[in-house]
Every structure is written in structure tokens, then in C-alpha cells.
Amino acid sequence: MSMDTKEIARSEAPLSGLGPSKSGLRAVKNNLATVVIWAAFLVALVPLAWILWTVLSRGLSTMLDVTWWQKDQSGVGAPGFDHNVRGARHAIIGTLLIALGTSVIAIPIAVMTAIYLVEYGRGAIARTISFMVDILSGVPSIVAGLFIYAIWVTFFGWQLNGFCSSLALVLLMVPVVCRSTEEMLKLVPNELREASYALGVPKWKTIVRVVLPTSFSGIVTGSLLGFARVAGETAPLLILAQYSQFLNQNLFSGNIAALPTLINTNLPNMAGDQVSADRVWGAACTLILLVLVINVIGRVIGHFTKVKG
């Protein structure tokens, strides 16, 4: 056999360590890992599916009733009042108003904080701000409610209203939106910034005209996720938003209802009162629908506002 023939045969031989046994072992490990991952996913999916099925099976009929969206609970206990009315208009509007008031305050603060940390933040000040954001992200919601109560009622002596709840929820929404916005800003390629600087564009205008439009869809999605989170918060509302059976559309005056407080008010009577049970499950189902709609809106906005490459 000539030297050329021997070289060709040697080159076609399997590499050392990559024989059939090694390849087969890798395939077995890969298949085993795939099975374990899918099994873990299905195990995690079971309680979620169970919760969704329980809430939908018990609350969907109540939520689909037009009375649920048209009427409130004003007059409960009064002579002649129809106790069977299953209305939650006051709680639905109250939930949206509180969450909207929270978003108006929290989103600008969170976005500007993220811009500072990504674009300007250097040294001890930036590290301190980032550390405080991390602390806020771990603060229990009940602590946020007690903090606002101590300032609003104990220190200033003012009356509780819906705006107090919005202030407490701001403390919970700011870290969520700030971290999501920060990650979106970090995904913007530095080449875009450098190209803008090379054209003589100031840094603030580069952020406004280049960085923010590029990451706009991600910022909107993160903001809506923060909105969805605070819409379902319960602990601060139990302290600050005293339940009202009437529709109140003024955040700055009087008690205001919300879906979590509607659930908490009717929960003790669930065992012996079917109407109260229907209100509880209907409110829970409405909260799930609200979060779903907000997430869908975020995805749609993100899709149509994405910067095309």
C-alpha cells in the first residue's frame, strides 16, 4: 500500500474518543435529560392547570353574566335589596383606577432610573441605587402597605383613600419595571450609540432618538407586566383601600373597592351563601382575565412597535 493510500485510510478512521460507544452514551444522556426536562415541565404545569380549571369552572358563568359588569353592591342589607345580584362593576373599575394611578407614578420613575443606571451610572451612587432597587424587589407587599399607612395616617393624620393604595403599589411596581427596562436597554447594540455619537448627536438625544425607540417594545411589555402584578396585589389594599359597596371613581376621596378586597369581604360567607361564593370565584376569574388581556395587549404593542432590522 502506497503512502498516499495509508494517509487516506488514516484520515477516514474514527477519531480517538468518538467511537460508537462514546456517541451512544452521549445520545442516551441527551435523551435522558430531555425526558427529565419535559417531566419537570409537566409537573409544574399540573398545579397551574388545576388552578385555572377550578377558577374557570366555578367563576366563568358569573363573569359572563352581563349583571357582573353593570351593577355594584350598593344597597346590600337594605330592605328590598335583591341579595342575589352578583355585580362587581365597582370593584373592577376600582382595580383599574388604582393600578392606573400606580402606573402613572411608577413607570416614569422606573424608566428614568433604568436609563441612569445603564447610560450614566458609574461609581458609588449607581451601586447604591441598584442596591436599593434590589431591596425594593424583595420587600413584602404588606410592609409596603404598613409603610404608607404609617406616613399617611400616623404621621400626617390624613384620611385613607384609593391614592394611598397606589402609593404602596408604586413601591412594588418600580423594581419590576426598572429591572425589565434595564435589561432591554442593555440589549441595544453599542454600535448604534457609537454611530450616533460619530454624527455629532448629543448623548441625551441619542438616548431619546435611538436607544429608547429600539427598546420600546420591551419597555412596554415590562411596564404592562408590572401593571398586571399590582392589579392583583391584596395585602396593601386590605390596609389602605377600605372596601366600599358603592362605585367610587375618585382615587383621592372616600373608600374604593377592588377585586381583591371584594374577594376578602365575601370569603367568610362562602360556605353558607352561594351568592357570596359566586362573587368570590367571579372576582378571581375576572382577575385572571384582566392579567391575560394586559399580557396580550403588551405582546401586540411589542409586535407592532418593534424596530425593523
mmCIF file of C-alpha atoms in Angstrom:
data_model
loop_
_atom_site.group_PDB
_atom_site.id
_atom_site.type_symbol
_atom_site.label_atom_id
_atom_site.label_comp_id
_atom_site.label_asym_id
_atom_site.label_seq_id
_atom_site.Cartn_x
_atom_site.Cartn_y
_atom_site.Cartn_z
ATOM 1 C CA MET A 1 0.000 0.000 0.000
ATOM 2 C CA SER A 2 1.422 3.341 -1.005
ATOM 3 C CA MET A 3 1.955 6.214 1.392
ATOM 4 C CA ASP A 4 -0.938 8.212 -0.110
ATOM 5 C CA THR A 5 -3.340 5.297 0.372
ATOM 6 C CA LYS A 6 -2.268 4.909 4.023
ATOM 7 C CA GLU A 7 -2.835 8.641 4.715
ATOM 8 C CA ILE A 8 -6.334 8.475 3.221
ATOM 9 C CA ALA A 9 -7.220 5.407 5.295
ATOM 10 C CA ARG A 10 -5.910 7.062 8.468
ATOM 11 C CA SER A 11 -7.942 10.227 7.787
ATOM 12 C CA GLU A 12 -11.136 8.205 7.309
ATOM 13 C CA ALA A 13 -10.674 6.300 10.576
ATOM 14 C CA PRO A 14 -12.852 7.489 13.549
ATOM 15 C CA LEU A 15 -11.211 9.980 15.865
ATOM 16 C CA SER A 16 -9.980 8.763 19.221
ATOM 17 C CA GLY A 17 -12.656 9.064 21.928
ATOM 18 C CA LEU A 18 -15.511 9.459 19.420
ATOM 19 C CA GLY A 19 -16.214 5.830 18.709
ATOM 20 C CA PRO A 20 -19.666 4.255 18.615
ATOM 21 C CA SER A 21 -19.721 3.613 22.379
ATOM 22 C CA LYS A 22 -18.998 7.246 23.245
ATOM 23 C CA SER A 23 -21.543 8.581 20.749
ATOM 24 C CA GLY A 24 -24.180 6.173 22.009
ATOM 25 C CA LEU A 25 -23.565 7.226 25.624
ATOM 26 C CA ARG A 26 -23.945 10.881 24.680
ATOM 27 C CA ALA A 27 -27.214 10.121 22.888
ATOM 28 C CA VAL A 28 -28.537 8.286 25.958
ATOM 29 C CA LYS A 29 -27.605 11.200 28.238
ATOM 30 C CA ASN A 30 -29.191 13.695 25.852
ATOM 31 C CA ASN A 31 -32.433 11.697 25.672
ATOM 32 C CA LEU A 32 -32.485 11.265 29.442
ATOM 33 C CA ALA A 33 -32.005 14.996 30.002
ATOM 34 C CA THR A 34 -34.806 15.741 27.533
ATOM 35 C CA VAL A 35 -37.161 13.370 29.333
ATOM 36 C CA VAL A 36 -36.318 14.898 32.727
ATOM 37 C CA ILE A 37 -36.861 18.457 31.449
ATOM 38 C CA TRP A 38 -40.225 17.602 29.904
ATOM 39 C CA ALA A 39 -41.262 15.723 33.055
ATOM 40 C CA ALA A 40 -40.361 18.717 35.234
ATOM 41 C CA PHE A 41 -42.317 20.986 32.879
ATOM 42 C CA LEU A 42 -45.400 18.775 33.080
ATOM 43 C CA VAL A 43 -45.151 18.530 36.877
ATOM 44 C CA ALA A 44 -45.004 22.323 37.107
ATOM 45 C CA LEU A 45 -47.924 22.586 34.683
ATOM 46 C CA VAL A 46 -50.233 20.378 36.754
ATOM 47 C CA PRO A 47 -50.948 22.844 39.611
ATOM 48 C CA LEU A 48 -51.312 25.712 37.136
ATOM 49 C CA ALA A 49 -53.847 23.776 35.071
ATOM 50 C CA TRP A 50 -55.634 22.695 38.241
ATOM 51 C CA ILE A 51 -55.939 26.292 39.491
ATOM 52 C CA LEU A 52 -57.152 27.538 36.114
ATOM 53 C CA TRP A 53 -59.715 24.744 35.814
ATOM 54 C CA THR A 54 -61.013 25.325 39.357
ATOM 55 C CA VAL A 55 -61.377 29.082 38.926
ATOM 56 C CA LEU A 56 -62.877 28.907 35.434
ATOM 57 C CA SER A 57 -65.310 26.097 36.235
ATOM 58 C CA ARG A 58 -66.664 27.956 39.270
ATOM 59 C CA GLY A 59 -66.417 31.585 38.219
ATOM 60 C CA LEU A 60 -66.787 31.744 34.449
ATOM 61 C CA SER A 61 -70.600 31.633 34.467
ATOM 62 C CA THR A 62 -70.722 34.511 36.950
ATOM 63 C CA MET A 63 -68.224 36.560 34.986
ATOM 64 C CA LEU A 64 -70.095 36.039 31.712
ATOM 65 C CA ASP A 65 -73.325 37.382 33.219
ATOM 66 C CA VAL A 66 -73.901 40.935 31.995
ATOM 67 C CA THR A 67 -75.031 41.939 35.508
ATOM 68 C CA TRP A 68 -71.499 41.268 36.752
ATOM 69 C CA TRP A 69 -70.205 44.174 34.652
ATOM 70 C CA GLN A 70 -73.184 46.515 35.016
ATOM 71 C CA LYS A 71 -74.077 46.589 38.716
ATOM 72 C CA ASP A 72 -72.347 47.150 42.042
ATOM 73 C CA GLN A 73 -73.326 46.107 45.568
ATOM 74 C CA SER A 74 -74.855 49.377 46.710
ATOM 75 C CA GLY A 75 -77.835 48.744 48.963
ATOM 76 C CA VAL A 76 -76.743 45.405 50.393
ATOM 77 C CA GLY A 77 -78.621 44.860 53.650
ATOM 78 C CA ALA A 78 -81.257 47.493 52.887
ATOM 79 C CA PRO A 79 -84.933 46.472 52.786
ATOM 80 C CA GLY A 80 -85.999 45.384 49.352
ATOM 81 C CA PHE A 81 -82.476 44.920 48.000
ATOM 82 C CA ASP A 82 -82.012 41.896 45.805
ATOM 83 C CA HIS A 83 -79.229 39.993 47.541
ATOM 84 C CA ASN A 84 -78.870 37.717 44.529
ATOM 85 C CA VAL A 85 -77.373 40.486 42.414
ATOM 86 C CA ARG A 86 -73.844 39.434 41.523
ATOM 87 C CA GLY A 87 -72.364 42.738 40.413
ATOM 88 C CA ALA A 88 -68.720 43.779 40.558
ATOM 89 C CA ARG A 89 -68.577 46.944 38.466
ATOM 90 C CA HIS A 90 -67.377 48.982 41.460
ATOM 91 C CA ALA A 91 -64.519 46.537 42.176
ATOM 92 C CA ILE A 92 -63.451 46.212 38.532
ATOM 93 C CA ILE A 93 -63.299 49.961 37.981
ATOM 94 C CA GLY A 94 -61.604 50.454 41.345
ATOM 95 C CA THR A 95 -58.915 47.900 40.494
ATOM 96 C CA LEU A 96 -58.199 49.577 37.170
ATOM 97 C CA LEU A 97 -58.111 53.049 38.730
ATOM 98 C CA ILE A 98 -55.683 52.011 41.478
ATOM 99 C CA ALA A 99 -53.425 50.186 39.020
ATOM 100 C CA LEU A 100 -53.561 53.120 36.582
ATOM 101 C CA GLY A 101 -52.673 55.604 39.325
ATOM 102 C CA THR A 102 -49.781 53.365 40.318
ATOM 103 C CA SER A 103 -48.523 53.155 36.726
ATOM 104 C CA VAL A 104 -48.643 56.918 36.194
ATOM 105 C CA ILE A 105 -46.243 57.371 39.118
ATOM 106 C CA ALA A 106 -44.121 54.209 38.920
ATOM 107 C CA ILE A 107 -43.365 53.837 35.199
ATOM 108 C CA PRO A 108 -41.626 57.230 34.670
ATOM 109 C CA ILE A 109 -39.588 56.756 37.861
ATOM 110 C CA ALA A 110 -38.588 53.216 36.898
ATOM 111 C CA VAL A 111 -37.707 54.057 33.287
ATOM 112 C CA MET A 112 -35.619 57.101 34.221
ATOM 113 C CA THR A 113 -33.849 55.092 36.916
ATOM 114 C CA ALA A 114 -33.011 52.369 34.403
ATOM 115 C CA ILE A 115 -31.748 54.942 31.895
ATOM 116 C CA TYR A 116 -29.472 56.437 34.530
ATOM 117 C CA LEU A 117 -28.101 53.051 35.605
ATOM 118 C CA VAL A 118 -27.382 51.895 32.028
ATOM 119 C CA GLU A 119 -26.322 55.116 30.313
ATOM 120 C CA TYR A 120 -24.886 57.324 33.060
ATOM 121 C CA GLY A 121 -24.484 55.320 36.236
ATOM 122 C CA ARG A 122 -20.917 54.974 37.476
ATOM 123 C CA GLY A 123 -19.373 54.723 40.908
ATOM 124 C CA ALA A 124 -20.897 54.602 44.369
ATOM 125 C CA ILE A 125 -24.135 56.428 43.516
ATOM 126 C CA ALA A 126 -25.085 53.955 40.791
ATOM 127 C CA ARG A 127 -24.217 50.991 43.025
ATOM 128 C CA THR A 128 -26.345 52.449 45.825
ATOM 129 C CA ILE A 129 -29.332 52.984 43.529
ATOM 130 C CA SER A 130 -29.028 49.462 42.125
ATOM 131 C CA PHE A 131 -28.797 48.072 45.652
ATOM 132 C CA MET A 132 -31.946 49.965 46.706
ATOM 133 C CA VAL A 133 -33.820 48.621 43.693
ATOM 134 C CA ASP A 134 -32.828 45.103 44.722
ATOM 135 C CA ILE A 135 -34.080 45.771 48.242
ATOM 136 C CA LEU A 136 -37.424 47.078 46.952
ATOM 137 C CA SER A 137 -37.862 43.981 44.792
ATOM 138 C CA GLY A 138 -37.688 41.841 47.941
ATOM 139 C CA VAL A 139 -39.928 43.949 50.193
ATOM 140 C CA PRO A 140 -43.134 42.096 51.178
ATOM 141 C CA SER A 141 -46.274 43.805 49.956
ATOM 142 C CA ILE A 142 -47.695 44.019 53.484
ATOM 143 C CA VAL A 143 -44.625 46.008 54.566
ATOM 144 C CA ALA A 144 -45.189 48.497 51.736
ATOM 145 C CA GLY A 145 -48.775 48.937 52.897
ATOM 146 C CA LEU A 146 -47.755 49.456 56.517
ATOM 147 C CA PHE A 147 -45.093 51.968 55.471
ATOM 148 C CA ILE A 148 -47.601 54.128 53.577
ATOM 149 C CA TYR A 149 -50.106 53.791 56.437
ATOM 150 C CA ALA A 150 -47.511 54.993 58.935
ATOM 151 C CA ILE A 151 -46.728 58.063 56.830
ATOM 152 C CA TRP A 152 -50.223 58.872 55.565
ATOM 153 C CA VAL A 153 -52.294 58.250 58.696
ATOM 154 C CA THR A 154 -49.943 58.134 61.692
ATOM 155 C CA PHE A 155 -47.622 60.978 60.684
ATOM 156 C CA PHE A 156 -49.830 63.328 58.641
ATOM 157 C CA GLY A 157 -53.223 62.251 60.033
ATOM 158 C CA TRP A 158 -54.924 62.161 56.630
ATOM 159 C CA GLN A 159 -57.916 60.021 55.700
ATOM 160 C CA LEU A 160 -57.407 56.794 53.797
ATOM 161 C CA ASN A 161 -58.377 56.722 50.126
ATOM 162 C CA GLY A 162 -57.520 54.908 46.927
ATOM 163 C CA PHE A 163 -54.452 57.032 46.286
ATOM 164 C CA CYS A 164 -52.815 55.530 49.395
ATOM 165 C CA SER A 165 -53.046 52.106 47.788
ATOM 166 C CA SER A 166 -51.465 53.442 44.603
ATOM 167 C CA LEU A 167 -48.534 54.833 46.597
ATOM 168 C CA ALA A 168 -47.964 51.485 48.286
ATOM 169 C CA LEU A 169 -48.129 49.636 44.989
ATOM 170 C CA VAL A 170 -45.610 52.081 43.494
ATOM 171 C CA LEU A 171 -43.003 50.579 45.830
ATOM 172 C CA LEU A 172 -43.763 47.150 44.359
ATOM 173 C CA MET A 173 -44.004 48.175 40.711
ATOM 174 C CA VAL A 174 -40.870 50.327 40.428
ATOM 175 C CA PRO A 175 -38.304 47.491 40.819
ATOM 176 C CA VAL A 176 -40.170 45.234 38.365
ATOM 177 C CA VAL A 177 -40.320 47.855 35.620
ATOM 178 C CA CYS A 178 -36.837 49.172 36.390
ATOM 179 C CA ARG A 179 -35.132 45.782 36.050
ATOM 180 C CA SER A 180 -37.007 44.846 32.881
ATOM 181 C CA THR A 181 -36.242 48.238 31.317
ATOM 182 C CA GLU A 182 -32.608 47.961 32.352
ATOM 183 C CA GLU A 183 -32.274 44.609 30.607
ATOM 184 C CA MET A 184 -33.922 45.962 27.455
ATOM 185 C CA LEU A 185 -31.568 48.930 27.344
ATOM 186 C CA LYS A 186 -28.555 46.656 27.724
ATOM 187 C CA LEU A 187 -29.683 44.698 24.652
ATOM 188 C CA VAL A 188 -29.373 47.768 22.423
ATOM 189 C CA PRO A 189 -26.108 47.320 20.439
ATOM 190 C CA ASN A 190 -23.373 49.769 21.347
ATOM 191 C CA GLU A 191 -22.712 50.219 17.620
ATOM 192 C CA LEU A 192 -25.957 52.199 17.367
ATOM 193 C CA ARG A 193 -24.858 54.553 20.114
ATOM 194 C CA GLU A 194 -21.381 54.937 18.624
ATOM 195 C CA ALA A 195 -22.773 55.659 15.163
ATOM 196 C CA SER A 196 -24.983 58.386 16.638
ATOM 197 C CA TYR A 197 -22.081 59.890 18.581
ATOM 198 C CA ALA A 198 -19.937 59.837 15.416
ATOM 199 C CA LEU A 199 -22.527 62.025 13.711
ATOM 200 C CA GLY A 200 -22.223 64.573 16.496
ATOM 201 C CA VAL A 201 -25.548 63.778 18.184
ATOM 202 C CA PRO A 202 -25.565 64.594 21.931
ATOM 203 C CA LYS A 203 -25.908 61.711 24.352
ATOM 204 C CA TRP A 204 -29.340 62.713 25.637
ATOM 205 C CA LYS A 205 -30.695 62.936 22.097
ATOM 206 C CA THR A 206 -29.107 59.568 21.248
ATOM 207 C CA ILE A 207 -30.978 58.036 24.166
ATOM 208 C CA VAL A 208 -34.272 59.648 23.133
ATOM 209 C CA ARG A 209 -33.999 59.073 19.370
ATOM 210 C CA VAL A 210 -32.035 55.790 19.162
ATOM 211 C CA VAL A 211 -31.881 53.815 22.403
ATOM 212 C CA LEU A 212 -35.459 54.196 23.622
ATOM 213 C CA PRO A 213 -37.164 53.515 20.257
ATOM 214 C CA THR A 214 -35.029 50.409 19.794
ATOM 215 C CA SER A 215 -36.016 49.007 23.188
ATOM 216 C CA PHE A 216 -39.547 50.444 23.246
ATOM 217 C CA SER A 217 -41.372 47.153 22.777
ATOM 218 C CA GLY A 218 -39.511 45.549 25.672
ATOM 219 C CA ILE A 219 -40.141 48.549 27.919
ATOM 220 C CA VAL A 220 -43.861 48.472 27.146
ATOM 221 C CA THR A 221 -44.032 44.745 27.819
ATOM 222 C CA GLY A 222 -42.233 45.138 31.154
ATOM 223 C CA SER A 223 -44.495 48.021 32.150
ATOM 224 C CA LEU A 224 -47.623 46.029 31.383
ATOM 225 C CA LEU A 225 -46.291 43.076 33.346
ATOM 226 C CA GLY A 226 -45.748 45.411 36.288
ATOM 227 C CA PHE A 227 -49.302 46.723 35.822
ATOM 228 C CA ALA A 228 -50.647 43.176 35.848
ATOM 229 C CA ARG A 229 -48.733 42.376 39.020
ATOM 230 C CA VAL A 230 -50.017 45.320 41.047
ATOM 231 C CA ALA A 231 -53.572 44.803 39.770
ATOM 232 C CA GLY A 232 -53.706 41.519 41.678
ATOM 233 C CA GLU A 233 -51.964 42.651 44.876
ATOM 234 C CA THR A 234 -54.030 42.176 48.009
ATOM 235 C CA ALA A 235 -52.110 42.959 51.219
ATOM 236 C CA PRO A 236 -51.702 46.756 50.772
ATOM 237 C CA LEU A 237 -55.341 47.074 49.738
ATOM 238 C CA LEU A 238 -56.554 45.331 52.894
ATOM 239 C CA ILE A 239 -54.819 48.029 54.942
ATOM 240 C CA LEU A 240 -55.269 51.123 52.786
ATOM 241 C CA ALA A 241 -58.281 50.606 50.494
ATOM 242 C CA GLN A 242 -61.262 50.065 52.746
ATOM 243 C CA TYR A 243 -63.954 48.160 50.883
ATOM 244 C CA SER A 244 -66.975 50.034 49.593
ATOM 245 C CA GLN A 245 -70.135 48.563 48.115
ATOM 246 C CA PHE A 246 -70.615 51.678 46.019
ATOM 247 C CA LEU A 247 -68.897 52.731 42.818
ATOM 248 C CA ASN A 248 -66.256 55.356 43.592
ATOM 249 C CA GLN A 249 -64.292 56.777 40.672
ATOM 250 C CA ASN A 250 -62.310 59.302 42.737
ATOM 251 C CA LEU A 251 -58.945 57.990 43.927
ATOM 252 C CA PHE A 252 -58.458 60.950 46.257
ATOM 253 C CA SER A 253 -61.666 60.761 48.266
ATOM 254 C CA GLY A 254 -63.570 58.060 50.113
ATOM 255 C CA ASN A 255 -63.302 54.306 50.241
ATOM 256 C CA ILE A 256 -62.790 52.434 46.987
ATOM 257 C CA ALA A 257 -63.419 48.806 46.141
ATOM 258 C CA ALA A 258 -61.100 46.454 44.288
ATOM 259 C CA LEU A 259 -61.351 42.852 43.167
ATOM 260 C CA PRO A 260 -59.000 41.549 45.913
ATOM 261 C CA THR A 261 -60.995 43.352 48.631
ATOM 262 C CA LEU A 262 -64.249 42.088 47.087
ATOM 263 C CA ILE A 263 -62.895 38.543 47.428
ATOM 264 C CA ASN A 264 -61.769 39.177 51.014
ATOM 265 C CA THR A 265 -65.151 40.654 52.001
ATOM 266 C CA ASN A 266 -67.212 37.760 50.648
ATOM 267 C CA LEU A 267 -64.778 34.989 51.604
ATOM 268 C CA PRO A 268 -66.092 34.410 55.165
ATOM 269 C CA ASN A 269 -69.616 33.773 53.821
ATOM 270 C CA MET A 270 -68.672 31.334 51.067
ATOM 271 C CA ALA A 271 -69.591 28.185 52.996
ATOM 272 C CA GLY A 272 -73.200 29.136 53.709
ATOM 273 C CA ASP A 273 -74.034 31.599 50.936
ATOM 274 C CA GLN A 274 -73.893 30.608 47.279
ATOM 275 C CA VAL A 275 -74.148 34.240 46.156
ATOM 276 C CA SER A 276 -71.009 35.151 48.124
ATOM 277 C CA ALA A 277 -69.236 32.113 46.669
ATOM 278 C CA ASP A 278 -70.203 33.196 43.163
ATOM 279 C CA ARG A 279 -68.818 36.665 43.826
ATOM 280 C CA VAL A 280 -65.517 35.248 45.091
ATOM 281 C CA TRP A 281 -64.983 32.923 42.141
ATOM 282 C CA GLY A 282 -66.230 35.537 39.672
ATOM 283 C CA ALA A 283 -63.768 38.105 41.026
ATOM 284 C CA ALA A 284 -60.920 35.581 40.832
ATOM 285 C CA CYS A 285 -61.849 34.726 37.249
ATOM 286 C CA THR A 286 -62.031 38.424 36.358
ATOM 287 C CA LEU A 287 -58.552 38.995 37.766
ATOM 288 C CA ILE A 288 -57.185 36.173 35.604
ATOM 289 C CA LEU A 289 -58.934 37.640 32.555
ATOM 290 C CA LEU A 290 -57.550 41.090 33.369
ATOM 291 C CA VAL A 291 -53.978 39.811 33.592
ATOM 292 C CA LEU A 292 -54.423 37.807 30.363
ATOM 293 C CA VAL A 293 -55.776 40.811 28.448
ATOM 294 C CA ILE A 294 -52.950 43.043 29.688
ATOM 295 C CA ASN A 295 -50.336 40.495 28.591
ATOM 296 C CA VAL A 296 -51.945 40.120 25.170
ATOM 297 C CA ILE A 297 -52.019 43.900 24.750
ATOM 298 C CA GLY A 298 -48.343 44.029 25.663
ATOM 299 C CA ARG A 299 -47.477 41.382 23.085
ATOM 300 C CA VAL A 300 -49.468 43.158 20.370
ATOM 301 C CA ILE A 301 -47.879 46.522 21.135
ATOM 302 C CA GLY A 302 -44.445 44.917 21.208
ATOM 303 C CA HIS A 303 -45.047 43.262 17.843
ATOM 304 C CA PHE A 304 -46.171 46.408 16.032
ATOM 305 C CA THR A 305 -43.633 48.755 17.636
ATOM 306 C CA LYS A 306 -40.588 46.531 17.124
ATOM 307 C CA VAL A 307 -37.827 48.294 15.227
ATOM 308 C CA LYS A 308 -37.369 46.542 11.895
ATOM 309 C CA GLY A 309 -33.845 45.484 11.028
#
